[in-house]
């Protein structure tokens, strides 16, 4: 996924390119823009070096640097990229709008577009932000966006608030229910696999059992209302479930042990890239014909600049 162009009611956020250098340097020529930076970007040379760093970015797909445009004029920049300040390279959001356009809600509008892209478009588990301790306006923007203040620390050479935004529950899966012909067999296969992935038993009743991970749970039930004795994944309806797995090594490990727990490999001749060269996954089918896809989150190590 390349960096997308994001649009809002008043703004366009498009990928930063070399041709934007002069416009970005102009935005930062106002000393007020550097008030909370360790560097003085009103110096054209310093601002140009900052543009160089942003243009040299080479990280996870869908993350990077945007210019913020209003009516065709560049009025700021924004970014979503692995943090160089927080541990683990977590995704960090930044937004800067020219002082001449302050007080109109444009920073909130731009930051909301990038945040929604990260949480909803990319499916990131969290997005972080670092806001200077004294930058009251930017802290208000983060508050309006739903960021939670989780502490403070010295970052970028000065004291910053550490903020995090989490995905909203609205519109996300509440639970998934599978009707199965053999509850005991389903519990053996699904119970093992979900347990290995961190799910825990949630509910149990004579005709079914469920496992939960976070706010979502999965049910297997031998319902007396079933109208057919078998599941057929190639008919209309559920084809398969796809679940995240942290690393490729864990995908390999689960795939190797799955046959001992009621699962058989699918597309074995194309393992682990049956879904494409950039997609590392195991495809498994249990004795009742249910298919699951185990997808590695881990990708190629991004280059750092």
PDB file of C-alpha atoms in Angstrom:
ATOM      1  CA  UNK A   1       0.000   0.000   0.000  1.00  0.00           C
ATOM      2  CA  UNK A   2       1.461   3.339  -1.041  1.00  0.00           C
ATOM      3  CA  UNK A   3       0.772   6.450   0.983  1.00  0.00           C
ATOM      4  CA  UNK A   4      -2.794   7.509   0.139  1.00  0.00           C
ATOM      5  CA  UNK A   5      -4.179  10.986  -0.406  1.00  0.00           C
ATOM      6  CA  UNK A   6      -6.625  11.883   2.381  1.00  0.00           C
ATOM      7  CA  UNK A   7      -9.436  14.388   1.970  1.00  0.00           C
ATOM      8  CA  UNK A   8     -11.594  16.246   4.485  1.00  0.00           C
ATOM      9  CA  UNK A   9     -14.274  18.918   4.191  1.00  0.00           C
ATOM     10  CA  UNK A  10     -11.675  21.671   3.759  1.00  0.00           C
ATOM     11  CA  UNK A  11      -8.328  19.958   3.279  1.00  0.00           C
ATOM     12  CA  UNK A  12      -6.349  17.619   1.080  1.00  0.00           C
ATOM     13  CA  UNK A  13      -3.474  15.662   2.595  1.00  0.00           C
ATOM     14  CA  UNK A  14      -1.251  14.243  -0.123  1.00  0.00           C
ATOM     15  CA  UNK A  15       2.145  12.543  -0.021  1.00  0.00           C
ATOM     16  CA  UNK A  16       5.080  14.924   0.369  1.00  0.00           C
ATOM     17  CA  UNK A  17       7.218  15.232  -2.791  1.00  0.00           C
ATOM     18  CA  UNK A  18      10.372  17.122  -3.703  1.00  0.00           C
ATOM     19  CA  UNK A  19       8.352  19.832  -5.448  1.00  0.00           C
ATOM     20  CA  UNK A  20       6.847  20.758  -2.053  1.00  0.00           C
ATOM     21  CA  UNK A  21      10.201  21.773  -0.554  1.00  0.00           C
ATOM     22  CA  UNK A  22       9.857  25.524  -1.118  1.00  0.00           C
ATOM     23  CA  UNK A  23       6.263  25.584   0.171  1.00  0.00           C
ATOM     24  CA  UNK A  24       7.135  23.661   3.336  1.00  0.00           C
ATOM     25  CA  UNK A  25      10.167  25.877   4.018  1.00  0.00           C
ATOM     26  CA  UNK A  26       7.847  28.886   3.656  1.00  0.00           C
ATOM     27  CA  UNK A  27       5.356  27.431   6.165  1.00  0.00           C
ATOM     28  CA  UNK A  28       8.133  27.049   8.736  1.00  0.00           C
ATOM     29  CA  UNK A  29       9.677  30.454   8.034  1.00  0.00           C
ATOM     30  CA  UNK A  30       7.456  31.874  10.788  1.00  0.00           C
ATOM     31  CA  UNK A  31       9.492  31.579  14.040  1.00  0.00           C
ATOM     32  CA  UNK A  32       6.253  30.748  15.881  1.00  0.00           C
ATOM     33  CA  UNK A  33       6.226  27.385  14.087  1.00  0.00           C
ATOM     34  CA  UNK A  34       9.493  26.428  15.837  1.00  0.00           C
ATOM     35  CA  UNK A  35       8.377  27.496  19.300  1.00  0.00           C
ATOM     36  CA  UNK A  36       8.199  23.936  20.606  1.00  0.00           C
ATOM     37  CA  UNK A  37      11.002  22.410  18.544  1.00  0.00           C
ATOM     38  CA  UNK A  38      14.609  21.973  19.607  1.00  0.00           C
ATOM     39  CA  UNK A  39      15.624  23.219  16.137  1.00  0.00           C
ATOM     40  CA  UNK A  40      14.854  26.602  14.596  1.00  0.00           C
ATOM     41  CA  UNK A  41      13.084  25.780  11.346  1.00  0.00           C
ATOM     42  CA  UNK A  42      12.685  29.452  10.490  1.00  0.00           C
ATOM     43  CA  UNK A  43      16.257  29.001   9.227  1.00  0.00           C
ATOM     44  CA  UNK A  44      15.675  27.877   5.604  1.00  0.00           C
ATOM     45  CA  UNK A  45      18.637  25.499   5.776  1.00  0.00           C
ATOM     46  CA  UNK A  46      17.252  23.761   8.869  1.00  0.00           C
ATOM     47  CA  UNK A  47      13.782  23.555   7.329  1.00  0.00           C
ATOM     48  CA  UNK A  48      15.218  22.134   4.115  1.00  0.00           C
ATOM     49  CA  UNK A  49      17.096  19.466   6.097  1.00  0.00           C
ATOM     50  CA  UNK A  50      13.826  18.581   7.813  1.00  0.00           C
ATOM     51  CA  UNK A  51      12.230  18.143   4.381  1.00  0.00           C
ATOM     52  CA  UNK A  52      15.167  15.914   3.383  1.00  0.00           C
ATOM     53  CA  UNK A  53      14.524  13.639   6.349  1.00  0.00           C
ATOM     54  CA  UNK A  54      10.845  13.385   5.544  1.00  0.00           C
ATOM     55  CA  UNK A  55      11.478  12.660   1.862  1.00  0.00           C
ATOM     56  CA  UNK A  56      13.996   9.958   2.809  1.00  0.00           C
ATOM     57  CA  UNK A  57      11.415   8.072   4.890  1.00  0.00           C
ATOM     58  CA  UNK A  58      11.290   4.344   4.050  1.00  0.00           C
ATOM     59  CA  UNK A  59       9.055   2.526   6.509  1.00  0.00           C
ATOM     60  CA  UNK A  60       5.875   0.465   6.749  1.00  0.00           C
ATOM     61  CA  UNK A  61       3.440   0.692   3.866  1.00  0.00           C
ATOM     62  CA  UNK A  62       0.659   3.205   4.371  1.00  0.00           C
ATOM     63  CA  UNK A  63       2.707   5.332   6.759  1.00  0.00           C
ATOM     64  CA  UNK A  64       4.793   8.378   5.917  1.00  0.00           C
ATOM     65  CA  UNK A  65       4.585  12.143   5.441  1.00  0.00           C
ATOM     66  CA  UNK A  66       1.875  14.360   3.970  1.00  0.00           C
ATOM     67  CA  UNK A  67       1.580  18.014   3.042  1.00  0.00           C
ATOM     68  CA  UNK A  68      -1.653  19.668   4.124  1.00  0.00           C
ATOM     69  CA  UNK A  69      -3.319  21.720   1.385  1.00  0.00           C
ATOM     70  CA  UNK A  70      -6.235  24.139   1.543  1.00  0.00           C
ATOM     71  CA  UNK A  71      -7.556  25.416  -1.778  1.00  0.00           C
ATOM     72  CA  UNK A  72      -4.314  24.320  -3.443  1.00  0.00           C
ATOM     73  CA  UNK A  73      -2.044  26.109  -0.932  1.00  0.00           C
ATOM     74  CA  UNK A  74       0.335  24.123   1.286  1.00  0.00           C
ATOM     75  CA  UNK A  75      -0.460  25.188   4.851  1.00  0.00           C
ATOM     76  CA  UNK A  76       1.272  22.469   6.863  1.00  0.00           C
ATOM     77  CA  UNK A  77       2.607  18.947   7.144  1.00  0.00           C
ATOM     78  CA  UNK A  78       1.554  15.791   8.940  1.00  0.00           C
ATOM     79  CA  UNK A  79       3.063  12.385   9.514  1.00  0.00           C
ATOM     80  CA  UNK A  80       2.334   8.883  10.723  1.00  0.00           C
ATOM     81  CA  UNK A  81       5.501   6.827  11.068  1.00  0.00           C
ATOM     82  CA  UNK A  82       7.343   4.574  13.513  1.00  0.00           C
ATOM     83  CA  UNK A  83       8.433   6.664  16.482  1.00  0.00           C
ATOM     84  CA  UNK A  84      12.126   7.308  16.942  1.00  0.00           C
ATOM     85  CA  UNK A  85      11.442   8.375  20.528  1.00  0.00           C
ATOM     86  CA  UNK A  86       9.110   5.728  21.940  1.00  0.00           C
ATOM     87  CA  UNK A  87      10.156   2.083  22.419  1.00  0.00           C
ATOM     88  CA  UNK A  88       9.234  -0.529  19.872  1.00  0.00           C
ATOM     89  CA  UNK A  89       8.901   1.855  16.935  1.00  0.00           C
ATOM     90  CA  UNK A  90       5.194   2.369  17.651  1.00  0.00           C
ATOM     91  CA  UNK A  91       3.300   4.525  15.108  1.00  0.00           C
ATOM     92  CA  UNK A  92       3.527   8.214  16.001  1.00  0.00           C
ATOM     93  CA  UNK A  93       1.268  10.976  14.674  1.00  0.00           C
ATOM     94  CA  UNK A  94       2.405  14.568  14.128  1.00  0.00           C
ATOM     95  CA  UNK A  95       0.596  17.586  12.680  1.00  0.00           C
ATOM     96  CA  UNK A  96       1.705  21.169  12.016  1.00  0.00           C
ATOM     97  CA  UNK A  97      -0.443  23.922  10.500  1.00  0.00           C
ATOM     98  CA  UNK A  98       0.904  27.389   9.625  1.00  0.00           C
ATOM     99  CA  UNK A  99       0.306  30.037  12.272  1.00  0.00           C
ATOM    100  CA  UNK A 100      -1.678  32.134   9.780  1.00  0.00           C
ATOM    101  CA  UNK A 101      -4.291  29.364   9.662  1.00  0.00           C
ATOM    102  CA  UNK A 102      -4.497  28.719  13.393  1.00  0.00           C
ATOM    103  CA  UNK A 103      -7.747  28.930  15.311  1.00  0.00           C
ATOM    104  CA  UNK A 104      -9.914  27.502  12.519  1.00  0.00           C
ATOM    105  CA  UNK A 105      -9.923  23.844  13.529  1.00  0.00           C
ATOM    106  CA  UNK A 106      -7.690  22.872  10.610  1.00  0.00           C
ATOM    107  CA  UNK A 107      -5.096  21.075  12.745  1.00  0.00           C
ATOM    108  CA  UNK A 108      -7.856  18.942  14.272  1.00  0.00           C
ATOM    109  CA  UNK A 109      -9.289  18.224  10.823  1.00  0.00           C
ATOM    110  CA  UNK A 110      -5.936  17.163   9.388  1.00  0.00           C
ATOM    111  CA  UNK A 111      -4.934  15.117  12.425  1.00  0.00           C
ATOM    112  CA  UNK A 112      -8.321  13.355  12.454  1.00  0.00           C
ATOM    113  CA  UNK A 113      -7.829  12.292   8.836  1.00  0.00           C
ATOM    114  CA  UNK A 114      -4.403  10.792   9.590  1.00  0.00           C
ATOM    115  CA  UNK A 115      -5.581   9.170  12.823  1.00  0.00           C
ATOM    116  CA  UNK A 116      -8.588   7.550  11.115  1.00  0.00           C
ATOM    117  CA  UNK A 117      -6.307   6.331   8.337  1.00  0.00           C
ATOM    118  CA  UNK A 118      -4.018   4.705  10.920  1.00  0.00           C
ATOM    119  CA  UNK A 119      -6.640   3.122  13.163  1.00  0.00           C
ATOM    120  CA  UNK A 120      -9.301   2.258  10.585  1.00  0.00           C
ATOM    121  CA  UNK A 121      -7.478   2.178   7.249  1.00  0.00           C
ATOM    122  CA  UNK A 122      -4.332   0.391   8.423  1.00  0.00           C
ATOM    123  CA  UNK A 123      -5.878  -1.379  11.408  1.00  0.00           C
ATOM    124  CA  UNK A 124      -3.157  -0.206  13.792  1.00  0.00           C
ATOM    125  CA  UNK A 125      -3.764  -1.297  17.403  1.00  0.00           C
ATOM    126  CA  UNK A 126      -2.844   2.177  18.671  1.00  0.00           C
ATOM    127  CA  UNK A 127      -1.473   5.513  17.476  1.00  0.00           C
ATOM    128  CA  UNK A 128       0.810   7.581  19.692  1.00  0.00           C
ATOM    129  CA  UNK A 129       1.608  11.284  19.826  1.00  0.00           C
ATOM    130  CA  UNK A 130       4.202  13.367  21.650  1.00  0.00           C
ATOM    131  CA  UNK A 131       3.099  16.921  22.455  1.00  0.00           C
ATOM    132  CA  UNK A 132       5.326  19.507  24.110  1.00  0.00           C
ATOM    133  CA  UNK A 133       4.391  20.064  27.742  1.00  0.00           C
ATOM    134  CA  UNK A 134       3.721  23.768  27.113  1.00  0.00           C
ATOM    135  CA  UNK A 135       1.872  23.401  23.824  1.00  0.00           C
ATOM    136  CA  UNK A 136      -1.636  23.884  25.191  1.00  0.00           C
ATOM    137  CA  UNK A 137      -3.235  24.311  21.754  1.00  0.00           C
ATOM    138  CA  UNK A 138      -1.864  21.024  20.434  1.00  0.00           C
ATOM    139  CA  UNK A 139      -2.837  19.220  23.628  1.00  0.00           C
ATOM    140  CA  UNK A 140      -6.406  20.475  23.138  1.00  0.00           C
ATOM    141  CA  UNK A 141      -6.370  19.126  19.586  1.00  0.00           C
ATOM    142  CA  UNK A 142      -5.230  15.722  20.861  1.00  0.00           C
ATOM    143  CA  UNK A 143      -7.938  15.771  23.519  1.00  0.00           C
ATOM    144  CA  UNK A 144     -10.628  16.458  20.922  1.00  0.00           C
ATOM    145  CA  UNK A 145      -9.341  13.520  18.892  1.00  0.00           C
ATOM    146  CA  UNK A 146      -9.694  11.167  21.859  1.00  0.00           C
ATOM    147  CA  UNK A 147      -6.012  10.777  22.749  1.00  0.00           C
ATOM    148  CA  UNK A 148      -5.381   9.623  26.303  1.00  0.00           C
ATOM    149  CA  UNK A 149      -2.585  11.211  28.355  1.00  0.00           C
ATOM    150  CA  UNK A 150      -0.470   8.380  29.770  1.00  0.00           C
ATOM    151  CA  UNK A 151       2.429  10.367  31.212  1.00  0.00           C
ATOM    152  CA  UNK A 152       5.371  12.499  30.251  1.00  0.00           C
ATOM    153  CA  UNK A 153       9.035  12.197  29.389  1.00  0.00           C
ATOM    154  CA  UNK A 154      11.930  13.957  27.753  1.00  0.00           C
ATOM    155  CA  UNK A 155      11.585  13.515  24.000  1.00  0.00           C
ATOM    156  CA  UNK A 156      13.005  15.523  21.129  1.00  0.00           C
ATOM    157  CA  UNK A 157      15.198  17.279  23.691  1.00  0.00           C
ATOM    158  CA  UNK A 158      12.439  18.590  25.993  1.00  0.00           C
ATOM    159  CA  UNK A 159       9.519  17.537  28.179  1.00  0.00           C
ATOM    160  CA  UNK A 160       6.571  16.134  26.207  1.00  0.00           C
ATOM    161  CA  UNK A 161       3.239  14.593  27.112  1.00  0.00           C
ATOM    162  CA  UNK A 162       2.922  10.984  25.929  1.00  0.00           C
ATOM    163  CA  UNK A 163      -0.506  10.412  24.369  1.00  0.00           C
ATOM    164  CA  UNK A 164      -2.202   7.361  22.855  1.00  0.00           C
ATOM    165  CA  UNK A 165      -5.340   6.854  20.755  1.00  0.00           C
ATOM    166  CA  UNK A 166      -7.037   3.466  20.594  1.00  0.00           C
ATOM    167  CA  UNK A 167      -9.546   2.095  18.072  1.00  0.00           C
ATOM    168  CA  UNK A 168     -13.195   2.778  18.838  1.00  0.00           C
ATOM    169  CA  UNK A 169     -15.505  -0.141  19.605  1.00  0.00           C
ATOM    170  CA  UNK A 170     -18.260   1.199  17.337  1.00  0.00           C
ATOM    171  CA  UNK A 171     -18.676  -0.898  14.192  1.00  0.00           C
ATOM    172  CA  UNK A 172     -16.183  -3.585  15.198  1.00  0.00           C
ATOM    173  CA  UNK A 173     -17.071  -7.294  15.575  1.00  0.00           C
ATOM    174  CA  UNK A 174     -18.904  -8.135  18.787  1.00  0.00           C
ATOM    175  CA  UNK A 175     -18.840 -11.906  18.269  1.00  0.00           C
ATOM    176  CA  UNK A 176     -18.714 -14.588  15.574  1.00  0.00           C
ATOM    177  CA  UNK A 177     -20.893 -17.693  15.826  1.00  0.00           C
ATOM    178  CA  UNK A 178     -20.192 -20.968  14.028  1.00  0.00           C
ATOM    179  CA  UNK A 179     -22.754 -23.763  13.985  1.00  0.00           C
ATOM    180  CA  UNK A 180     -20.966 -27.098  14.031  1.00  0.00           C
ATOM    181  CA  UNK A 181     -22.113 -30.714  13.563  1.00  0.00           C
ATOM    182  CA  UNK A 182     -19.847 -32.142  16.299  1.00  0.00           C
ATOM    183  CA  UNK A 183     -19.343 -29.920  19.333  1.00  0.00           C
ATOM    184  CA  UNK A 184     -16.644 -32.076  20.928  1.00  0.00           C
ATOM    185  CA  UNK A 185     -14.569 -32.160  17.735  1.00  0.00           C
ATOM    186  CA  UNK A 186     -15.038 -28.408  17.253  1.00  0.00           C
ATOM    187  CA  UNK A 187     -13.899 -27.751  20.790  1.00  0.00           C
ATOM    188  CA  UNK A 188     -10.763 -29.843  20.250  1.00  0.00           C
ATOM    189  CA  UNK A 189      -9.710 -28.013  17.083  1.00  0.00           C
ATOM    190  CA  UNK A 190     -10.937 -24.477  17.767  1.00  0.00           C
ATOM    191  CA  UNK A 191     -10.150 -24.620  21.484  1.00  0.00           C
ATOM    192  CA  UNK A 192      -6.531 -25.564  20.816  1.00  0.00           C
ATOM    193  CA  UNK A 193      -5.966 -23.009  18.062  1.00  0.00           C
ATOM    194  CA  UNK A 194      -7.643 -20.080  19.821  1.00  0.00           C
ATOM    195  CA  UNK A 195      -5.869 -20.946  23.071  1.00  0.00           C
ATOM    196  CA  UNK A 196      -2.529 -20.830  21.272  1.00  0.00           C
ATOM    197  CA  UNK A 197      -3.443 -17.356  19.983  1.00  0.00           C
ATOM    198  CA  UNK A 198      -4.304 -16.010  23.433  1.00  0.00           C
ATOM    199  CA  UNK A 199      -8.082 -16.469  23.462  1.00  0.00           C
ATOM    200  CA  UNK A 200      -9.606 -17.729  26.734  1.00  0.00           C
ATOM    201  CA  UNK A 201     -12.780 -19.681  27.381  1.00  0.00           C
ATOM    202  CA  UNK A 202     -15.612 -17.217  27.919  1.00  0.00           C
ATOM    203  CA  UNK A 203     -18.946 -19.060  28.140  1.00  0.00           C
ATOM    204  CA  UNK A 204     -20.140 -22.669  28.186  1.00  0.00           C
ATOM    205  CA  UNK A 205     -23.595 -24.266  27.900  1.00  0.00           C
ATOM    206  CA  UNK A 206     -24.841 -27.739  26.876  1.00  0.00           C
ATOM    207  CA  UNK A 207     -24.901 -26.960  23.139  1.00  0.00           C
ATOM    208  CA  UNK A 208     -21.893 -24.677  22.835  1.00  0.00           C
ATOM    209  CA  UNK A 209     -18.750 -22.961  24.078  1.00  0.00           C
ATOM    210  CA  UNK A 210     -17.095 -19.615  23.358  1.00  0.00           C
ATOM    211  CA  UNK A 211     -13.627 -18.088  23.606  1.00  0.00           C
ATOM    212  CA  UNK A 212     -12.840 -14.399  24.029  1.00  0.00           C
ATOM    213  CA  UNK A 213      -9.977 -12.095  23.048  1.00  0.00           C
ATOM    214  CA  UNK A 214     -10.423  -8.476  24.042  1.00  0.00           C
ATOM    215  CA  UNK A 215     -13.932  -7.307  23.242  1.00  0.00           C
ATOM    216  CA  UNK A 216     -14.624 -10.030  20.648  1.00  0.00           C
ATOM    217  CA  UNK A 217     -15.647 -13.625  21.240  1.00  0.00           C
ATOM    218  CA  UNK A 218     -16.101 -16.654  18.988  1.00  0.00           C
ATOM    219  CA  UNK A 219     -18.867 -19.214  19.531  1.00  0.00           C
ATOM    220  CA  UNK A 220     -19.098 -22.815  18.347  1.00  0.00           C
ATOM    221  CA  UNK A 221     -22.542 -24.296  18.838  1.00  0.00           C
ATOM    222  CA  UNK A 222     -24.284 -27.551  17.910  1.00  0.00           C
ATOM    223  CA  UNK A 223     -27.646 -25.880  17.478  1.00  0.00           C
ATOM    224  CA  UNK A 224     -30.772 -28.062  17.165  1.00  0.00           C
ATOM    225  CA  UNK A 225     -31.986 -25.547  14.578  1.00  0.00           C
ATOM    226  CA  UNK A 226     -29.296 -26.493  12.022  1.00  0.00           C
ATOM    227  CA  UNK A 227     -30.844 -27.218   8.621  1.00  0.00           C
ATOM    228  CA  UNK A 228     -27.944 -29.258   7.204  1.00  0.00           C
ATOM    229  CA  UNK A 229     -25.509 -31.758   8.714  1.00  0.00           C
ATOM    230  CA  UNK A 230     -22.281 -30.353   7.263  1.00  0.00           C
ATOM    231  CA  UNK A 231     -20.480 -27.057   6.630  1.00  0.00           C
ATOM    232  CA  UNK A 232     -19.379 -26.398   3.060  1.00  0.00           C
ATOM    233  CA  UNK A 233     -16.991 -23.460   2.749  1.00  0.00           C
ATOM    234  CA  UNK A 234     -17.362 -23.228  -1.047  1.00  0.00           C
ATOM    235  CA  UNK A 235     -21.097 -22.533  -0.795  1.00  0.00           C
ATOM    236  CA  UNK A 236     -22.512 -19.051  -0.112  1.00  0.00           C
ATOM    237  CA  UNK A 237     -21.823 -18.067   3.466  1.00  0.00           C
ATOM    238  CA  UNK A 238     -18.691 -18.204   5.563  1.00  0.00           C
ATOM    239  CA  UNK A 239     -15.636 -19.200   3.576  1.00  0.00           C
ATOM    240  CA  UNK A 240     -12.988 -18.810   6.282  1.00  0.00           C
ATOM    241  CA  UNK A 241     -11.788 -16.858   9.298  1.00  0.00           C
ATOM    242  CA  UNK A 242      -8.437 -15.033   9.131  1.00  0.00           C
ATOM    243  CA  UNK A 243      -6.564 -14.394  12.377  1.00  0.00           C
ATOM    244  CA  UNK A 244      -3.427 -12.362  13.080  1.00  0.00           C
ATOM    245  CA  UNK A 245      -0.273 -14.087  14.332  1.00  0.00           C
ATOM    246  CA  UNK A 246       2.651 -12.014  15.626  1.00  0.00           C
ATOM    247  CA  UNK A 247       5.551 -13.583  13.732  1.00  0.00           C
ATOM    248  CA  UNK A 248       6.311 -15.825  10.780  1.00  0.00           C
ATOM    249  CA  UNK A 249       8.027 -18.265  13.122  1.00  0.00           C
ATOM    250  CA  UNK A 250       4.809 -18.594  15.107  1.00  0.00           C
ATOM    251  CA  UNK A 251       2.833 -19.221  11.909  1.00  0.00           C
ATOM    252  CA  UNK A 252       5.282 -22.010  11.030  1.00  0.00           C
ATOM    253  CA  UNK A 253       5.033 -23.463  14.528  1.00  0.00           C
ATOM    254  CA  UNK A 254       1.229 -23.468  14.564  1.00  0.00           C
ATOM    255  CA  UNK A 255       1.065 -24.943  11.063  1.00  0.00           C
ATOM    256  CA  UNK A 256       3.419 -27.773  12.056  1.00  0.00           C
ATOM    257  CA  UNK A 257       1.468 -28.676  15.207  1.00  0.00           C
ATOM    258  CA  UNK A 258      -2.058 -28.153  13.851  1.00  0.00           C
ATOM    259  CA  UNK A 259      -2.483 -31.701  12.407  1.00  0.00           C
ATOM    260  CA  UNK A 260      -2.243 -33.100  15.936  1.00  0.00           C
ATOM    261  CA  UNK A 261      -5.277 -31.024  16.925  1.00  0.00           C
ATOM    262  CA  UNK A 262      -7.773 -31.717  14.165  1.00  0.00           C
ATOM    263  CA  UNK A 263      -6.502 -29.389  11.419  1.00  0.00           C
ATOM    264  CA  UNK A 264      -5.218 -30.280   7.944  1.00  0.00           C
ATOM    265  CA  UNK A 265      -3.130 -27.989   5.717  1.00  0.00           C
ATOM    266  CA  UNK A 266      -4.624 -26.360   2.636  1.00  0.00           C
ATOM    267  CA  UNK A 267      -2.626 -25.123  -0.384  1.00  0.00           C
ATOM    268  CA  UNK A 268       0.433 -26.835   1.109  1.00  0.00           C
ATOM    269  CA  UNK A 269       2.344 -26.704  -2.172  1.00  0.00           C
ATOM    270  CA  UNK A 270       2.269 -22.885  -2.021  1.00  0.00           C
ATOM    271  CA  UNK A 271       3.016 -22.470   1.675  1.00  0.00           C
ATOM    272  CA  UNK A 272       3.566 -19.881   3.089  1.00  0.00           C
ATOM    273  CA  UNK A 273       2.714 -17.537   0.168  1.00  0.00           C
ATOM    274  CA  UNK A 274      -0.568 -18.957  -1.122  1.00  0.00           C
ATOM    275  CA  UNK A 275      -2.047 -15.499  -0.607  1.00  0.00           C
ATOM    276  CA  UNK A 276       0.729 -13.739  -2.547  1.00  0.00           C
ATOM    277  CA  UNK A 277       4.435 -13.036  -2.243  1.00  0.00           C
ATOM    278  CA  UNK A 278       3.976 -10.343   0.428  1.00  0.00           C
ATOM    279  CA  UNK A 279       1.451 -12.392   2.428  1.00  0.00           C
ATOM    280  CA  UNK A 280       2.853 -14.948   4.895  1.00  0.00           C
ATOM    281  CA  UNK A 281       0.082 -17.263   6.063  1.00  0.00           C
ATOM    282  CA  UNK A 282      -0.985 -20.810   6.861  1.00  0.00           C
ATOM    283  CA  UNK A 283      -4.329 -22.104   5.608  1.00  0.00           C
ATOM    284  CA  UNK A 284      -5.900 -24.900   7.659  1.00  0.00           C
ATOM    285  CA  UNK A 285      -9.132 -26.889   7.533  1.00  0.00           C
ATOM    286  CA  UNK A 286     -10.635 -28.879  10.394  1.00  0.00           C
ATOM    287  CA  UNK A 287     -12.589 -32.120  10.194  1.00  0.00           C
ATOM    288  CA  UNK A 288     -15.906 -30.258   9.890  1.00  0.00           C
ATOM    289  CA  UNK A 289     -14.701 -28.329   6.837  1.00  0.00           C
ATOM    290  CA  UNK A 290     -14.103 -24.972   8.515  1.00  0.00           C
ATOM    291  CA  UNK A 291     -11.118 -23.050   7.139  1.00  0.00           C
ATOM    292  CA  UNK A 292      -8.884 -20.697   9.079  1.00  0.00           C
ATOM    293  CA  UNK A 293      -6.087 -18.484   7.781  1.00  0.00           C
ATOM    294  CA  UNK A 294      -3.221 -17.579  10.121  1.00  0.00           C
ATOM    295  CA  UNK A 295      -1.608 -14.366   8.875  1.00  0.00           C
ATOM    296  CA  UNK A 296       1.791 -13.171  10.098  1.00  0.00           C
ATOM    297  CA  UNK A 297       1.804  -9.552  11.238  1.00  0.00           C
ATOM    298  CA  UNK A 298       5.572  -9.464  10.966  1.00  0.00           C
ATOM    299  CA  UNK A 299       6.800  -8.173   7.640  1.00  0.00           C
ATOM    300  CA  UNK A 300      10.158  -7.244   6.140  1.00  0.00           C
ATOM    301  CA  UNK A 301      12.235  -5.093   8.451  1.00  0.00           C
ATOM    302  CA  UNK A 302      11.783  -1.480   7.300  1.00  0.00           C
ATOM    303  CA  UNK A 303      14.854   0.617   6.583  1.00  0.00           C
ATOM    304  CA  UNK A 304      15.460   3.413   9.054  1.00  0.00           C
ATOM    305  CA  UNK A 305      16.755   6.834   8.101  1.00  0.00           C
TER     306      UNK A 305
END
